[in-house]
Amino acid sequence: MLRLPRLDVATPTDLDTALALLATPGARLVAGGTDILPNLKHRLGEPPLLVSLAQITRLRDIIEEPQAGVLRIGAGVTLTQTSEHARVRALFPSLAVAAGQVASPLIRNMGTLGGNVNLDTRCRYVNQTDFWRSAIGGCLKSGGTVCHVVPGGRNCVAALSSDCVPVLMSLGASLVMRSPNGTREVPVADYFVADGLRNTVRNDDEITTEIRVPLPTMPRRTAYTKWSVRQSIDFPLLSVALRFDLEHDRVSAALTDVRVVVGVLGARPREVTRLEELRGRAFNDPEVIKAVAERVHAQCKPLENVPYEAPYRREMLPVHVRRAIAALVAAG
Amino acid sequence: MSTPVHATLVQLRVNDREHAIAVEPHRTLLEVLRYQLDLIGSKQGCDKGDCGACTVQIDGVPQLACLTLAVAVAGRQVTTVEGLGQRVGGCHPLQDAFDRHDAAQCGFCTPGILMSAEALLRRVGRPVEGAEVREALAGNLCRCTGYTKIIDAVIDASRVMHGGVAGA
Ligand SMILES: Cc1cc2nc3c(=O)[nH]c(=O)nc-3n(C[C@H](O)[C@H](O)[C@H](O)COP(=O)(O)OP(=O)(O)OC[C@H]3O[C@@H](n4cnc5c(N)ncnc54)[C@H](O)[C@@H]3O)c2cc1C
Ligand code: SF4
């Protein structure tokens, strides 16, 4: 039995009331509750007030705006809705796949895209009961003074574990952040920072209201590849979002851009660099698979922050990348 | 915590019955169902979203009662395993098929599985395939059966519900 700490819950029906309530010192937001409630049951925080977004229907729309060139997904849209939505599937198949691979069908019925973007970082030494953690004296992220992943480290490297974030970053998405002072739009690529204690630039008074994904302007192929121990329920132990922009709508066409974003390393997603060298090559050129896999392997160094040994995860990264690209090429 | 937190009166609709009930805000729907309404069919397993034993339906959609704040479901339709037979005025075809196929061993996961399975059958509206059942039950762990008998039972129930003859 895991009890929540004593706290108050507010269930506002509009955004302005939610923003006003969020001004309460220490208040936290809860959307689907599938991340924050287990964490609170584990006593990772004891906020006096939870402001629930569940009753704010305005956050649950998916709107396509061809003039503005974006698909606007409300932060309160569930992962099930994201993965099943006809336009999301047609325009952003890798996003539909990623959302459809989060946890289990039950959790996807509850969990929201806004919650997935704001998911707390995870670590094998912190996502445990209070009792378990007390046996090792806690860590930087849970009332202690040391890091068990990087001994001597002063910086928490808990893992960005969201399935959708690497994909959203590869698609050039941005987040609309609302506060009592106004609204700002932050590219997903700029939203995350390398600090496991707090891995986003979100201010305490801000609510993510929507996720904006630019509509594709040229033919492309995208994929999301996740590896976890079981094919359901588990968080990713490896996750890679891939995007190949093409001159024409066929796999023999020349690449105009390549983007690869890797999750579950440290606290922020990593965009793989030096991929512009592949521009101009045919997508189905076997050299492309080799080059992308090599760069991923060279640039991405998993840590012992989630289960499974880091060296094994590192060796498996290029394997999953090669398989994902080969599948895209084979699909035509 | 120094903040005084009071119970609030919440209107809960469970298995088509209205309950006006005093709920402390930090209580989960599962705690309220089991310890305040005495509906102990929904099981408290891992209590953190891994096992699915607490699965109930909220407005017909299967969700985890252990990760649902009770005050947040005020005014919505909650259905627990106790309400399953009620809908068909007796024993639900799924319950009958689980009995015939011995799909429950220790029985702890059964209520949650029934709630996920019922939502699948209602959504699909025709006899189901094994792959669909496996996907729909992917959030409900069973440590006894190895799932085979559960999947057989769900497929069987879906056939019975569409005019087929009961197997096993
Ligand atoms: C067993 C289990 C397995 C899981 N497996 C996976 C997995 O494989 N992949 C994965 O990605 N996730 C996984 N999760 C985590 C979680 O279910 C998802 O990330 C989900 O999308 C979180 O959404 P939520 O609405 O439930 O978030 P909540 O728990 O409600 O919120 C999560 C965080 O985001 C903040 N937040 C929520 N909404 C907003 C908003 N609009 N603006 C600003 N901040 C906000 C909250 O304050 C909180 O800090 C798993 C969870 C469990 C319990
Ligand atoms: S990375 Fe280190 S400090 Fe951060 S949660 Fe893990 S053990 Fe704690």
mmCIF file of C-alpha atoms in Angstrom, chain A:
data_model
loop_
_atom_site.group_PDB
_atom_site.id
_atom_site.type_symbol
_atom_site.label_atom_id
_atom_site.label_comp_id
_atom_site.label_asym_id
_atom_site.label_seq_id
_atom_site.Cartn_x
_atom_site.Cartn_y
_atom_site.Cartn_z
ATOM 1 C CA MET A 1 0.000 0.000 0.000
ATOM 2 C CA LEU A 2 1.454 3.356 -1.040
ATOM 3 C CA ARG A 3 -0.346 6.386 0.318
ATOM 4 C CA LEU A 4 -0.208 9.888 -1.051
ATOM 5 C CA PRO A 5 0.996 12.537 1.382
ATOM 6 C CA ARG A 6 -1.735 14.759 2.788
ATOM 7 C CA LEU A 7 -2.361 17.526 0.319
ATOM 8 C CA ASP A 8 -5.142 19.598 -1.101
ATOM 9 C CA VAL A 9 -6.467 19.238 -4.649
ATOM 10 C CA ALA A 10 -8.084 21.959 -6.739
ATOM 11 C CA THR A 11 -10.050 21.103 -9.880
ATOM 12 C CA PRO A 12 -10.449 24.388 -11.788
ATOM 13 C CA THR A 13 -12.463 24.393 -15.008
ATOM 14 C CA ASP A 14 -10.597 27.223 -16.745
ATOM 15 C CA LEU A 15 -6.989 28.131 -17.330
ATOM 16 C CA ASP A 16 -7.005 31.515 -15.583
ATOM 17 C CA THR A 17 -8.234 29.968 -12.345
ATOM 18 C CA ALA A 18 -5.619 27.235 -12.683
ATOM 19 C CA LEU A 19 -2.882 29.862 -13.145
ATOM 20 C CA ALA A 20 -4.115 31.794 -10.099
ATOM 21 C CA LEU A 21 -4.128 28.619 -7.978
ATOM 22 C CA LEU A 22 -0.660 27.710 -9.211
ATOM 23 C CA ALA A 23 0.630 30.877 -7.500
ATOM 24 C CA THR A 24 0.159 29.074 -4.140
ATOM 25 C CA PRO A 25 3.706 28.505 -2.822
ATOM 26 C CA GLY A 26 4.796 24.931 -3.523
ATOM 27 C CA ALA A 27 1.732 24.096 -5.649
ATOM 28 C CA ARG A 28 2.226 21.543 -8.442
ATOM 29 C CA LEU A 29 0.222 20.659 -11.521
ATOM 30 C CA VAL A 30 -1.376 17.279 -12.078
ATOM 31 C CA ALA A 31 -2.785 16.248 -15.468
ATOM 32 C CA GLY A 32 -3.227 12.479 -15.901
ATOM 33 C CA GLY A 33 -1.352 11.907 -12.641
ATOM 34 C CA THR A 34 0.541 8.871 -13.942
ATOM 35 C CA ASP A 35 3.958 10.405 -13.254
ATOM 36 C CA ILE A 36 3.426 12.757 -10.354
ATOM 37 C CA LEU A 37 1.201 10.501 -8.234
ATOM 38 C CA PRO A 38 3.633 7.537 -8.134
ATOM 39 C CA ASN A 39 6.419 10.038 -7.357
ATOM 40 C CA LEU A 40 4.436 11.583 -4.508
ATOM 41 C CA LYS A 41 3.555 8.116 -3.212
ATOM 42 C CA HIS A 42 7.315 7.608 -3.096
ATOM 43 C CA ARG A 43 7.627 10.926 -1.218
ATOM 44 C CA LEU A 44 9.574 12.672 -3.937
ATOM 45 C CA GLY A 45 8.064 15.972 -2.844
ATOM 46 C CA GLU A 46 5.135 16.888 -0.612
ATOM 47 C CA PRO A 47 3.331 19.793 -2.280
ATOM 48 C CA PRO A 48 0.585 21.439 -0.202
ATOM 49 C CA LEU A 49 -1.647 21.731 -3.267
ATOM 50 C CA LEU A 50 -2.149 19.903 -6.547
ATOM 51 C CA VAL A 51 -3.834 21.911 -9.272
ATOM 52 C CA SER A 52 -5.611 19.429 -11.525
ATOM 53 C CA LEU A 53 -5.916 20.204 -15.234
ATOM 54 C CA ALA A 54 -8.385 17.338 -15.733
ATOM 55 C CA GLN A 55 -11.483 19.558 -15.927
ATOM 56 C CA ILE A 56 -10.066 22.104 -18.367
ATOM 57 C CA THR A 57 -11.660 20.971 -21.610
ATOM 58 C CA ARG A 58 -9.913 23.710 -23.631
ATOM 59 C CA LEU A 59 -6.641 21.806 -23.329
ATOM 60 C CA ARG A 60 -8.021 18.754 -25.113
ATOM 61 C CA ASP A 61 -8.278 19.875 -28.748
ATOM 62 C CA ILE A 62 -6.194 18.890 -31.747
ATOM 63 C CA ILE A 63 -6.363 21.625 -34.382
ATOM 64 C CA GLU A 64 -4.708 21.667 -37.800
ATOM 65 C CA GLU A 65 -3.852 25.126 -39.092
ATOM 66 C CA PRO A 66 -2.626 24.882 -42.696
ATOM 67 C CA GLN A 67 -2.111 28.677 -42.964
ATOM 68 C CA ALA A 68 0.113 28.793 -39.896
ATOM 69 C CA GLY A 69 1.654 25.482 -40.988
ATOM 70 C CA VAL A 70 1.192 23.746 -37.626
ATOM 71 C CA LEU A 71 -0.757 21.040 -35.893
ATOM 72 C CA ARG A 72 -1.706 22.272 -32.418
ATOM 73 C CA ILE A 73 -2.111 19.502 -29.875
ATOM 74 C CA GLY A 74 -3.626 20.543 -26.542
ATOM 75 C CA ALA A 75 -1.496 19.652 -23.524
ATOM 76 C CA GLY A 76 -4.441 17.736 -22.054
ATOM 77 C CA VAL A 77 -4.839 15.408 -25.053
ATOM 78 C CA THR A 78 -4.241 11.859 -23.841
ATOM 79 C CA LEU A 79 -1.542 9.620 -25.264
ATOM 80 C CA THR A 80 -4.238 7.244 -26.555
ATOM 81 C CA GLN A 81 -5.853 10.121 -28.448
ATOM 82 C CA THR A 82 -2.473 11.270 -29.773
ATOM 83 C CA SER A 83 -1.576 7.811 -31.040
ATOM 84 C CA GLU A 84 -4.988 7.158 -32.610
ATOM 85 C CA HIS A 85 -5.699 10.580 -34.113
ATOM 86 C CA ALA A 86 -6.011 10.310 -37.898
ATOM 87 C CA ARG A 87 -4.100 13.543 -38.658
ATOM 88 C CA VAL A 88 -1.307 12.772 -36.192
ATOM 89 C CA ARG A 89 -0.893 9.344 -37.776
ATOM 90 C CA ALA A 90 -0.885 10.758 -41.298
ATOM 91 C CA LEU A 91 1.372 13.769 -40.668
ATOM 92 C CA PHE A 92 3.616 12.561 -37.856
ATOM 93 C CA PRO A 93 3.764 8.765 -37.816
ATOM 94 C CA SER A 94 6.780 8.709 -35.466
ATOM 95 C CA LEU A 95 4.839 10.734 -32.898
ATOM 96 C CA ALA A 96 1.845 8.389 -33.138
ATOM 97 C CA VAL A 97 4.211 5.446 -32.641
ATOM 98 C CA ALA A 98 5.995 7.021 -29.660
ATOM 99 C CA ALA A 99 2.742 8.002 -27.918
ATOM 100 C CA GLY A 100 1.393 4.502 -28.586
ATOM 101 C CA GLN A 101 4.437 2.917 -26.953
ATOM 102 C CA VAL A 102 4.250 4.762 -23.648
ATOM 103 C CA ALA A 103 3.623 2.447 -20.690
ATOM 104 C CA SER A 104 0.381 0.493 -21.158
ATOM 105 C CA PRO A 105 -3.047 1.098 -22.727
ATOM 106 C CA LEU A 106 -4.436 1.943 -19.272
ATOM 107 C CA ILE A 107 -1.778 4.565 -18.626
ATOM 108 C CA ARG A 108 -2.124 5.975 -22.142
ATOM 109 C CA ASN A 109 -5.850 6.439 -21.459
ATOM 110 C CA MET A 110 -4.907 8.677 -18.514
ATOM 111 C CA GLY A 111 -1.520 10.223 -19.326
ATOM 112 C CA THR A 112 -1.435 13.431 -21.359
ATOM 113 C CA LEU A 113 1.015 14.762 -23.929
ATOM 114 C CA GLY A 114 1.616 17.823 -21.717
ATOM 115 C CA GLY A 115 2.473 15.501 -18.823
ATOM 116 C CA ASN A 116 4.737 13.421 -21.059
ATOM 117 C CA VAL A 117 6.693 16.514 -22.079
ATOM 118 C CA ASN A 118 6.992 17.603 -18.439
ATOM 119 C CA LEU A 119 7.713 14.102 -17.123
ATOM 120 C CA ASP A 120 10.201 14.162 -14.259
ATOM 121 C CA THR A 121 13.631 12.667 -14.958
ATOM 122 C CA ARG A 122 14.136 9.112 -13.761
ATOM 123 C CA CYS A 123 16.900 7.194 -12.019
ATOM 124 C CA ARG A 124 17.209 3.735 -10.506
ATOM 125 C CA TYR A 125 18.351 5.353 -7.236
ATOM 126 C CA VAL A 126 15.451 7.761 -6.943
ATOM 127 C CA ASN A 127 12.293 6.095 -8.305
ATOM 128 C CA GLN A 128 12.039 3.934 -5.213
ATOM 129 C CA THR A 129 10.140 4.084 -1.946
ATOM 130 C CA ASP A 130 11.260 6.454 0.766
ATOM 131 C CA PHE A 131 12.302 3.387 2.782
ATOM 132 C CA TRP A 132 14.462 2.010 -0.047
ATOM 133 C CA ARG A 133 16.160 5.367 -0.577
ATOM 134 C CA SER A 134 16.837 5.838 3.119
ATOM 135 C CA ALA A 135 19.024 2.714 3.003
ATOM 136 C CA ILE A 136 21.497 4.531 0.729
ATOM 137 C CA GLY A 137 21.071 7.910 2.374
ATOM 138 C CA GLY A 138 19.243 9.432 -0.574
ATOM 139 C CA CYS A 139 21.030 11.335 -3.348
ATOM 140 C CA LEU A 140 21.189 14.835 -4.809
ATOM 141 C CA LYS A 141 17.647 14.428 -6.149
ATOM 142 C CA SER A 142 16.197 13.056 -2.911
ATOM 143 C CA GLY A 143 17.507 14.891 0.123
ATOM 144 C CA GLY A 144 21.057 13.479 0.040
ATOM 145 C CA THR A 145 24.414 14.945 -0.847
ATOM 146 C CA VAL A 146 25.906 12.452 -3.296
ATOM 147 C CA CYS A 147 25.181 10.973 -6.698
ATOM 148 C CA HIS A 148 25.312 7.175 -6.963
ATOM 149 C CA VAL A 149 25.504 7.183 -10.764
ATOM 150 C CA VAL A 150 28.495 9.505 -11.057
ATOM 151 C CA PRO A 151 30.357 9.137 -7.740
ATOM 152 C CA GLY A 152 31.790 12.507 -6.795
ATOM 153 C CA GLY A 153 29.493 14.191 -9.317
ATOM 154 C CA ARG A 154 27.875 17.492 -8.286
ATOM 155 C CA ASN A 155 25.252 17.350 -11.003
ATOM 156 C CA CYS A 156 22.265 14.995 -11.132
ATOM 157 C CA VAL A 157 22.185 13.049 -14.395
ATOM 158 C CA ALA A 158 18.774 11.374 -13.987
ATOM 159 C CA ALA A 159 17.411 10.343 -17.381
ATOM 160 C CA LEU A 160 14.976 12.090 -19.643
ATOM 161 C CA SER A 161 12.571 9.151 -20.070
ATOM 162 C CA SER A 162 9.725 10.539 -22.130
ATOM 163 C CA ASP A 163 8.958 8.607 -25.306
ATOM 164 C CA CYS A 164 7.495 11.625 -27.086
ATOM 165 C CA VAL A 165 10.155 14.255 -26.332
ATOM 166 C CA PRO A 166 12.898 12.962 -28.692
ATOM 167 C CA VAL A 167 10.302 12.668 -31.467
ATOM 168 C CA LEU A 168 8.874 16.145 -30.865
ATOM 169 C CA MET A 169 12.399 17.544 -30.941
ATOM 170 C CA SER A 170 13.197 15.736 -34.193
ATOM 171 C CA LEU A 171 10.026 17.228 -35.705
ATOM 172 C CA GLY A 172 11.002 20.780 -34.689
ATOM 173 C CA ALA A 173 8.004 21.126 -32.334
ATOM 174 C CA SER A 174 7.565 23.895 -29.794
ATOM 175 C CA LEU A 175 5.648 24.340 -26.566
ATOM 176 C CA VAL A 176 3.209 27.107 -25.746
ATOM 177 C CA MET A 177 3.762 28.183 -22.129
ATOM 178 C CA ARG A 178 1.115 30.290 -20.399
ATOM 179 C CA SER A 179 1.687 32.245 -17.191
ATOM 180 C CA PRO A 180 -0.220 35.075 -15.494
ATOM 181 C CA ASN A 181 2.171 37.434 -17.342
ATOM 182 C CA GLY A 182 1.433 36.168 -20.822
ATOM 183 C CA THR A 183 2.378 33.484 -23.270
ATOM 184 C CA ARG A 184 5.707 32.400 -24.753
ATOM 185 C CA GLU A 185 6.574 29.724 -27.290
ATOM 186 C CA VAL A 186 9.650 27.612 -26.553
ATOM 187 C CA PRO A 187 11.177 25.202 -29.094
ATOM 188 C CA VAL A 188 11.391 21.702 -27.581
ATOM 189 C CA ALA A 189 15.099 21.844 -28.477
ATOM 190 C CA ASP A 190 15.527 24.773 -26.043
ATOM 191 C CA TYR A 191 13.144 23.526 -23.348
ATOM 192 C CA PHE A 192 15.451 20.980 -21.732
ATOM 193 C CA VAL A 193 18.598 21.574 -19.704
ATOM 194 C CA ALA A 194 21.241 19.162 -18.448
ATOM 195 C CA ASP A 195 20.123 19.110 -14.805
ATOM 196 C CA GLY A 196 18.310 16.044 -13.510
ATOM 197 C CA LEU A 197 16.908 17.997 -10.567
ATOM 198 C CA ARG A 198 15.008 20.271 -12.876
ATOM 199 C CA ASN A 199 15.474 19.535 -16.536
ATOM 200 C CA THR A 200 13.292 22.187 -18.164
ATOM 201 C CA VAL A 201 13.247 25.977 -18.418
ATOM 202 C CA ARG A 202 9.611 26.008 -17.285
ATOM 203 C CA ASN A 203 8.957 28.654 -14.624
ATOM 204 C CA ASP A 204 6.918 27.609 -11.588
ATOM 205 C CA ASP A 205 3.993 29.787 -12.668
ATOM 206 C CA GLU A 206 3.768 28.364 -16.188
ATOM 207 C CA ILE A 207 1.411 25.826 -17.722
ATOM 208 C CA THR A 208 2.143 24.118 -21.040
ATOM 209 C CA THR A 209 -1.071 24.716 -22.961
ATOM 210 C CA GLU A 210 -0.229 23.193 -26.315
ATOM 211 C CA ILE A 211 2.372 21.414 -28.356
ATOM 212 C CA ARG A 212 2.853 22.854 -31.845
ATOM 213 C CA VAL A 213 4.242 20.584 -34.495
ATOM 214 C CA PRO A 214 5.173 22.182 -37.855
ATOM 215 C CA LEU A 215 3.434 20.533 -40.816
ATOM 216 C CA PRO A 216 5.865 18.766 -43.156
ATOM 217 C CA THR A 217 6.887 20.902 -46.122
ATOM 218 C CA MET A 218 8.682 18.190 -48.061
ATOM 219 C CA PRO A 219 8.606 14.403 -48.360
ATOM 220 C CA ARG A 220 10.234 12.583 -45.461
ATOM 221 C CA ARG A 221 10.527 9.354 -43.521
ATOM 222 C CA THR A 222 10.406 9.301 -39.734
ATOM 223 C CA ALA A 223 10.718 6.600 -37.113
ATOM 224 C CA TYR A 224 10.852 6.134 -33.374
ATOM 225 C CA THR A 225 12.660 3.190 -31.888
ATOM 226 C CA LYS A 226 12.342 2.220 -28.250
ATOM 227 C CA TRP A 227 13.926 -0.634 -26.408
ATOM 228 C CA SER A 228 12.654 -1.765 -23.018
ATOM 229 C CA VAL A 229 12.765 -5.097 -21.236
ATOM 230 C CA ARG A 230 9.084 -5.898 -21.725
ATOM 231 C CA GLN A 231 7.065 -4.677 -24.682
ATOM 232 C CA SER A 232 4.563 -3.044 -22.370
ATOM 233 C CA ILE A 233 4.523 -0.992 -19.162
ATOM 234 C CA ASP A 234 8.260 -0.287 -19.070
ATOM 235 C CA PHE A 235 9.962 3.048 -19.556
ATOM 236 C CA PRO A 236 12.454 3.197 -22.442
ATOM 237 C CA LEU A 237 16.026 2.067 -21.771
ATOM 238 C CA LEU A 238 17.002 3.287 -25.230
ATOM 239 C CA SER A 239 15.057 5.686 -27.371
ATOM 240 C CA VAL A 240 15.867 7.239 -30.718
ATOM 241 C CA ALA A 241 13.819 9.512 -32.960
ATOM 242 C CA LEU A 242 14.868 9.619 -36.613
ATOM 243 C CA ARG A 243 13.889 11.958 -39.423
ATOM 244 C CA PHE A 244 15.047 11.924 -43.029
ATOM 245 C CA ASP A 245 13.914 14.765 -45.310
ATOM 246 C CA LEU A 246 13.895 13.814 -48.991
ATOM 247 C CA GLU A 247 14.062 15.670 -52.279
ATOM 248 C CA HIS A 248 11.325 13.407 -53.690
ATOM 249 C CA ASP A 249 8.835 11.013 -52.159
ATOM 250 C CA ARG A 250 10.849 7.807 -52.665
ATOM 251 C CA VAL A 251 13.607 6.093 -50.707
ATOM 252 C CA SER A 252 16.097 6.430 -53.563
ATOM 253 C CA ALA A 253 15.775 10.230 -53.382
ATOM 254 C CA ALA A 254 18.541 12.467 -52.087
ATOM 255 C CA LEU A 255 18.548 13.475 -48.444
ATOM 256 C CA THR A 256 18.029 17.178 -47.806
ATOM 257 C CA ASP A 257 18.263 16.943 -44.021
ATOM 258 C CA VAL A 258 18.771 14.291 -41.336
ATOM 259 C CA ARG A 259 17.838 14.657 -37.688
ATOM 260 C CA VAL A 260 18.434 12.111 -34.976
ATOM 261 C CA VAL A 261 17.534 12.711 -31.328
ATOM 262 C CA VAL A 262 18.414 10.259 -28.570
ATOM 263 C CA GLY A 263 16.729 10.038 -25.151
ATOM 264 C CA VAL A 264 17.487 8.226 -21.862
ATOM 265 C CA LEU A 265 21.097 9.418 -21.731
ATOM 266 C CA GLY A 266 21.206 12.294 -19.246
ATOM 267 C CA ALA A 267 18.575 14.856 -18.302
ATOM 268 C CA ARG A 268 18.185 16.334 -21.770
ATOM 269 C CA PRO A 269 17.644 14.766 -25.166
ATOM 270 C CA ARG A 270 20.720 14.725 -27.367
ATOM 271 C CA GLU A 271 20.614 15.829 -30.972
ATOM 272 C CA VAL A 272 23.226 13.871 -32.908
ATOM 273 C CA THR A 273 25.570 16.182 -34.848
ATOM 274 C CA ARG A 274 27.554 15.978 -38.093
ATOM 275 C CA LEU A 275 24.601 14.524 -39.970
ATOM 276 C CA GLU A 276 24.526 17.374 -42.494
ATOM 277 C CA GLU A 277 27.407 15.552 -44.213
ATOM 278 C CA LEU A 278 24.802 13.052 -45.431
ATOM 279 C CA ARG A 279 22.844 15.633 -47.401
ATOM 280 C CA GLY A 280 22.763 14.819 -51.084
ATOM 281 C CA ARG A 281 23.214 11.078 -50.591
ATOM 282 C CA ALA A 282 20.410 8.710 -51.590
ATOM 283 C CA PHE A 283 18.406 7.686 -48.512
ATOM 284 C CA ASN A 284 18.663 4.007 -49.439
ATOM 285 C CA ASP A 285 22.452 4.160 -49.831
ATOM 286 C CA PRO A 286 23.763 1.575 -47.293
ATOM 287 C CA GLU A 287 26.426 4.136 -46.300
ATOM 288 C CA VAL A 288 23.656 6.211 -44.709
ATOM 289 C CA ILE A 289 22.756 3.467 -42.227
ATOM 290 C CA LYS A 290 26.418 2.999 -41.406
ATOM 291 C CA ALA A 291 27.153 6.682 -40.981
ATOM 292 C CA VAL A 292 24.130 7.398 -38.771
ATOM 293 C CA ALA A 293 24.788 4.358 -36.575
ATOM 294 C CA GLU A 294 28.451 5.320 -36.195
ATOM 295 C CA ARG A 295 27.689 8.889 -35.172
ATOM 296 C CA VAL A 296 25.045 7.733 -32.671
ATOM 297 C CA HIS A 297 27.515 5.293 -31.146
ATOM 298 C CA ALA A 298 30.328 7.836 -30.996
ATOM 299 C CA GLN A 299 28.267 10.673 -29.537
ATOM 300 C CA CYS A 300 25.860 8.926 -27.143
ATOM 301 C CA LYS A 301 27.104 7.519 -23.860
ATOM 302 C CA PRO A 302 24.394 5.955 -21.700
ATOM 303 C CA LEU A 303 24.923 6.117 -17.933
ATOM 304 C CA GLU A 304 24.041 3.705 -15.131
ATOM 305 C CA ASN A 305 20.990 5.828 -14.281
ATOM 306 C CA VAL A 306 18.376 3.340 -15.510
ATOM 307 C CA PRO A 307 18.365 -0.472 -15.389
ATOM 308 C CA TYR A 308 20.750 -2.476 -17.602
ATOM 309 C CA GLU A 309 24.467 -1.882 -17.860
ATOM 310 C CA ALA A 310 25.508 1.277 -19.636
ATOM 311 C CA PRO A 311 28.086 -0.440 -21.915
ATOM 312 C CA TYR A 312 25.415 -2.880 -23.115
ATOM 313 C CA ARG A 313 22.978 -0.065 -23.781
ATOM 314 C CA ARG A 314 25.677 1.807 -25.683
ATOM 315 C CA GLU A 315 26.418 -1.166 -27.931
ATOM 316 C CA MET A 316 22.701 -1.699 -28.558
ATOM 317 C CA LEU A 317 22.083 1.891 -29.643
ATOM 318 C CA PRO A 318 23.555 1.527 -33.174
ATOM 319 C CA VAL A 319 21.859 -1.863 -33.510
ATOM 320 C CA HIS A 320 18.416 -0.332 -32.972
ATOM 321 C CA VAL A 321 19.293 2.620 -35.218
ATOM 322 C CA ARG A 322 20.356 0.309 -38.059
ATOM 323 C CA ARG A 323 17.196 -1.781 -37.728
ATOM 324 C CA ALA A 324 14.954 1.297 -37.696
ATOM 325 C CA ILE A 325 16.533 2.799 -40.825
ATOM 326 C CA ALA A 326 16.520 -0.545 -42.641
ATOM 327 C CA ALA A 327 12.798 -0.891 -41.866
ATOM 328 C CA LEU A 328 12.087 2.603 -43.230
ATOM 329 C CA VAL A 329 14.000 1.852 -46.431
ATOM 330 C CA ALA A 330 12.293 -1.532 -46.830
ATOM 331 C CA ALA A 331 8.858 0.081 -46.355
ATOM 332 C CA GLY A 332 9.570 2.195 -49.452
#
